Amino acid sequence: MKSYVTGAMAILLLGTTSLYAQEEIQLTQQEQLVLDQQEELQLTAKDSMVVSSWMVGLGWNFINDSGNRLNNITTTKNMYNAVAFPSRISLGRYFRSGIGLEAIASYNNYKEGNIIDGVVNPEDKDYFGFDTRFSYDLNKIVGQTGWFDPYVGVGVGYTYANDLSRGTYNGVIGFRTWFSDRWGLDFSSSGKWSFGNEASNHIQHAVGVVYQFNIEKDLTKKGLEKLALINAMEEEAKRVSDSINRALEAEAANAALAERLAREKEEARLAAEERARQEARDLQQQKMDELSNLSKVFFRFDSSYLTVSDQGILDELVAFMNKYPDVIIEVKGHADSRGKADYNQWLSQRRADSAVKYIVSAGIDSDRIYGKGYGETQISNGCTDGVRCTSEEHKQNRITEYSMAEVKENIISLNKQ
């Protein structure tokens, strides 16, 4: 037991150490040592034994009915009777408790000239016996001995011998030797004491081959010790494995948490950027809506001069640009279709420039506003060349509009003009 404990502790220590070893050679050596130790603790056939079975036997019996069995015990001449062919058959059931129940039939022949109950036998006489007995496996007391299986027993039987029938009380001692779980040899000696008449007592020896079937096996004491150590090793290995798994799970959980936090941070950043973009779009739309709702200047025919009323309209644009100091405005000048196209282009540019000059004079940075004339290229109501329209309809095309510009590169600085 001590050697197994020492081996098991070494295995557990090496198993734990190998989990944390970094050097490949050292790890391989430790794993090989663990495997070697584990191989020594593997359960084998030697660690189990048959604990219950049925058993059938076939063999020979040898009878001493000389009446002088204890004197000259080494002398066999004229005392022992036997036949050449198998003369004994048995069937038994053997239980886990060590108790066996057997039925035995035997045949023999008292030879002419042998001594039977102190008298020379005058002729051959048949012998028949039928016995039942309880036996007990002495290994249950002395411990499992492997191939050697001693037993004792008592029983009753019927015997016909020397022309007399009798009942007998029987006592037996014997042993079996096993070559495998199923096959073995049985050696026994039985004393038979008659009752009910004056028939003689006698001794019957037996030897034979036995075969076990319907066997049930269990671990030996040594096997149980090895199993306990193996279970302890497996529990310790499971504990170490569970500890490592918990550490790996915690590490994975931390990594997953870090990844989730990083992802949430990125999602929050993207969401903030999207909100900022949406707010910018909303603000831009708000600016465009407010800009489109501002009053527009409609110039008089063939004129680019601003009236006081026109300046009041442009003051709305000044207020808008003061409200939104980041906007850049393009002032679009237009003309109706009357007159030549190149003249109308020049006139529309002057109208745009007049509006820009006034806006700049009102305090707006010239970098934030520029004017561009579109002539008669953007007639809004179909009053193009050759189309008869009223004065009011032509007036709609002398409008000065505003739009927000995207960049400053095209702004024309007019603050020095």
Coordinates of C-alpha atoms in Angstrom, one line a residue, residues 49-252:
M49 CA -10.9 -12.6 -8.5
V50 CA -14.0 -14.8 -8.9
V51 CA -16.3 -14.2 -5.9
S52 CA -19.3 -16.4 -7.0
S53 CA -19.8 -19.0 -9.6
W54 CA -21.2 -22.4 -10.5
M55 CA -18.6 -25.2 -10.7
V56 CA -18.6 -28.6 -12.2
G57 CA -15.9 -31.2 -11.5
L58 CA -14.8 -34.5 -13.0
G59 CA -12.1 -36.7 -11.4
W60 CA -11.1 -39.8 -9.4
N61 CA -11.7 -40.9 -5.8
F62 CA -9.5 -43.1 -3.6
I63 CA -11.0 -44.9 -0.6
N64 CA -9.3 -46.2 2.5
D65 CA -11.8 -48.4 4.4
S66 CA -9.2 -50.6 6.0
G67 CA -10.1 -49.8 9.6
N68 CA -6.5 -49.0 10.4
R69 CA -6.3 -45.5 8.7
L70 CA -4.0 -43.8 11.2
N71 CA -1.4 -46.6 11.6
N72 CA 1.2 -46.9 8.8
I73 CA -0.3 -43.9 7.1
T74 CA 2.3 -44.0 4.4
T75 CA 1.4 -47.5 3.5
T76 CA -0.9 -47.8 0.5
K77 CA -0.6 -51.5 -0.4
N78 CA -3.9 -53.4 0.2
M79 CA -5.5 -50.3 1.7
Y80 CA -6.6 -47.9 -1.1
N81 CA -9.2 -48.7 -3.6
A82 CA -9.6 -46.9 -7.0
V83 CA -10.8 -47.5 -10.6
A84 CA -9.1 -46.4 -13.8
F85 CA -11.9 -44.3 -15.3
P86 CA -13.2 -41.0 -13.9
S87 CA -15.1 -42.0 -10.8
R88 CA -16.3 -38.7 -9.3
I89 CA -18.5 -35.9 -10.6
S90 CA -19.6 -32.8 -8.7
L91 CA -21.7 -29.7 -9.1
G92 CA -21.6 -26.8 -6.8
R93 CA -22.8 -23.2 -6.3
Y94 CA -20.3 -20.9 -4.6
F95 CA -21.3 -17.6 -3.1
R96 CA -19.7 -14.2 -2.5
S97 CA -19.8 -14.9 1.2
G98 CA -17.3 -17.8 0.7
I99 CA -19.9 -20.5 1.4
G100 CA -20.3 -23.2 -1.2
L101 CA -23.1 -25.8 -1.7
E102 CA -22.1 -29.0 -3.5
A103 CA -23.5 -32.3 -4.7
I104 CA -21.1 -35.1 -5.3
A105 CA -21.6 -38.5 -6.8
S106 CA -18.8 -41.1 -6.8
Y107 CA -18.2 -44.7 -7.8
N108 CA -15.4 -47.1 -6.6
N109 CA -14.6 -50.8 -6.3
Y110 CA -13.3 -52.6 -3.3
K111 CA -10.7 -54.9 -4.7
E112 CA -10.4 -58.5 -3.9
G113 CA -7.5 -59.0 -1.4
N114 CA -7.6 -55.5 -0.1
I115 CA -8.2 -54.9 3.6
I116 CA -11.7 -53.7 4.3
D117 CA -12.5 -52.9 8.0
G118 CA -9.6 -55.0 9.2
V119 CA -10.6 -58.0 7.1
V120 CA -9.2 -59.2 3.7
N121 CA -11.8 -58.6 1.1
P122 CA -12.8 -62.0 -0.5
E123 CA -14.1 -60.5 -3.8
D124 CA -14.6 -57.3 -5.7
K125 CA -17.4 -55.2 -4.3
D126 CA -19.0 -52.0 -5.7
Y127 CA -19.0 -48.7 -3.9
F128 CA -21.6 -45.9 -4.6
G129 CA -21.7 -42.6 -2.8
F130 CA -23.9 -39.5 -3.0
D131 CA -22.9 -36.6 -0.8
T132 CA -24.0 -33.0 -0.2
R133 CA -21.9 -30.6 1.8
F134 CA -21.3 -27.0 2.8
S135 CA -17.8 -25.7 2.3
Y136 CA -16.1 -22.4 3.3
D137 CA -13.4 -20.6 1.4
L138 CA -10.5 -20.1 3.9
N139 CA -9.2 -17.1 1.8
K140 CA -12.0 -15.2 3.4
I141 CA -10.0 -15.5 6.6
V142 CA -6.4 -15.6 5.6
G143 CA -6.7 -13.3 2.6
Q144 CA -6.7 -13.8 -1.1
T145 CA -3.9 -16.1 -2.2
G146 CA -4.4 -15.9 -5.9
W147 CA -4.0 -19.4 -7.5
F148 CA -4.2 -21.3 -4.1
D149 CA -7.8 -21.7 -2.8
P150 CA -8.0 -23.8 0.5
Y151 CA -11.4 -24.7 2.0
V152 CA -13.1 -26.8 4.7
G153 CA -16.6 -28.3 4.8
V154 CA -19.2 -30.5 6.4
G155 CA -22.1 -32.4 5.1
V156 CA -24.2 -35.6 4.9
G157 CA -24.5 -38.4 2.4
Y158 CA -25.5 -41.9 1.5
T159 CA -23.0 -44.6 0.8
Y160 CA -23.4 -48.2 -0.3
A161 CA -20.2 -50.1 0.3
N162 CA -19.1 -53.6 1.5
D163 CA -22.7 -54.8 0.8
L164 CA -24.0 -52.3 3.4
S165 CA -26.1 -49.1 2.9
R166 CA -25.4 -46.3 5.4
G167 CA -26.0 -42.6 6.0
T168 CA -22.8 -40.6 6.8
Y169 CA -21.7 -37.5 8.5
N170 CA -18.9 -36.0 6.4
G171 CA -16.0 -33.6 7.1
V172 CA -13.7 -32.4 4.3
I173 CA -10.5 -30.4 3.9
G174 CA -9.1 -29.5 0.5
F175 CA -7.7 -26.9 -1.8
R176 CA -8.0 -25.9 -5.5
T177 CA -5.3 -24.6 -7.7
W178 CA -6.3 -22.3 -10.6
F179 CA -4.8 -22.0 -14.0
S180 CA -7.3 -19.4 -15.2
D181 CA -10.5 -17.8 -14.0
R182 CA -12.4 -21.0 -15.2
W183 CA -10.1 -24.0 -15.1
G184 CA -8.3 -25.6 -12.1
L185 CA -7.6 -28.7 -10.1
D186 CA -9.4 -29.8 -6.9
F187 CA -7.7 -31.9 -4.2
S188 CA -9.7 -33.0 -1.1
S189 CA -9.9 -35.5 1.7
S190 CA -13.2 -36.5 3.3
G191 CA -13.9 -38.4 6.5
K192 CA -17.2 -40.3 6.4
W193 CA -18.8 -41.4 9.7
S194 CA -21.7 -43.8 9.3
F195 CA -24.9 -43.6 11.4
G196 CA -27.9 -45.9 11.6
N197 CA -26.1 -49.2 11.5
E198 CA -22.8 -50.8 12.3
A199 CA -21.2 -50.0 9.0
S200 CA -17.5 -48.9 9.1
N201 CA -16.2 -45.4 8.8
H202 CA -13.8 -44.6 6.0
I203 CA -11.7 -41.9 4.3
Q204 CA -12.3 -40.8 0.7
H205 CA -9.6 -38.8 -1.2
A206 CA -10.4 -37.0 -4.5
V207 CA -8.6 -35.2 -7.3
G208 CA -10.1 -33.8 -10.4
V209 CA -10.5 -31.0 -12.9
V210 CA -13.0 -28.3 -12.1
Y211 CA -14.6 -25.7 -14.4
Q212 CA -16.4 -22.5 -13.3
F213 CA -19.2 -20.8 -15.2
N214 CA -21.7 -18.0 -14.6
I215 CA -18.9 -16.4 -12.7
E216 CA -19.0 -13.0 -11.0
K217 CA -15.7 -11.2 -10.4
D218 CA -14.7 -8.5 -8.0
L219 CA -11.5 -6.7 -7.1
T220 CA -9.0 -8.2 -4.7
K221 CA -7.9 -6.2 -1.6
K222 CA -4.8 -5.1 -3.6
G223 CA -7.0 -4.2 -6.5
L224 CA -9.3 -2.1 -4.3
E225 CA -6.3 -0.2 -3.0
K226 CA -5.1 0.5 -6.5
L227 CA -8.6 1.5 -7.6
A228 CA -8.8 4.0 -4.6
L229 CA -5.4 5.5 -5.7
I230 CA -6.5 5.7 -9.3
N231 CA -9.7 7.4 -8.2
A232 CA -7.7 9.8 -6.0
M233 CA -5.5 10.6 -9.0
E234 CA -8.4 11.2 -11.3
E235 CA -10.1 13.4 -8.7
E236 CA -6.8 15.4 -8.3
A237 CA -6.3 15.6 -12.1
K238 CA -10.0 16.8 -12.4
R239 CA -9.4 19.3 -9.7
V240 CA -6.3 20.7 -11.4
S241 CA -8.1 20.6 -14.8
D242 CA -11.1 22.4 -13.3
S243 CA -8.9 25.0 -11.8
I244 CA -7.1 25.5 -15.1
N245 CA -10.4 25.6 -16.9
R246 CA -11.8 28.2 -14.4
A247 CA -8.7 30.3 -15.0
L248 CA -9.1 30.0 -18.7
E249 CA -12.8 30.8 -18.5
A250 CA -12.0 33.8 -16.3
E251 CA -9.3 34.9 -18.8
A252 CA -11.7 34.3 -21.7

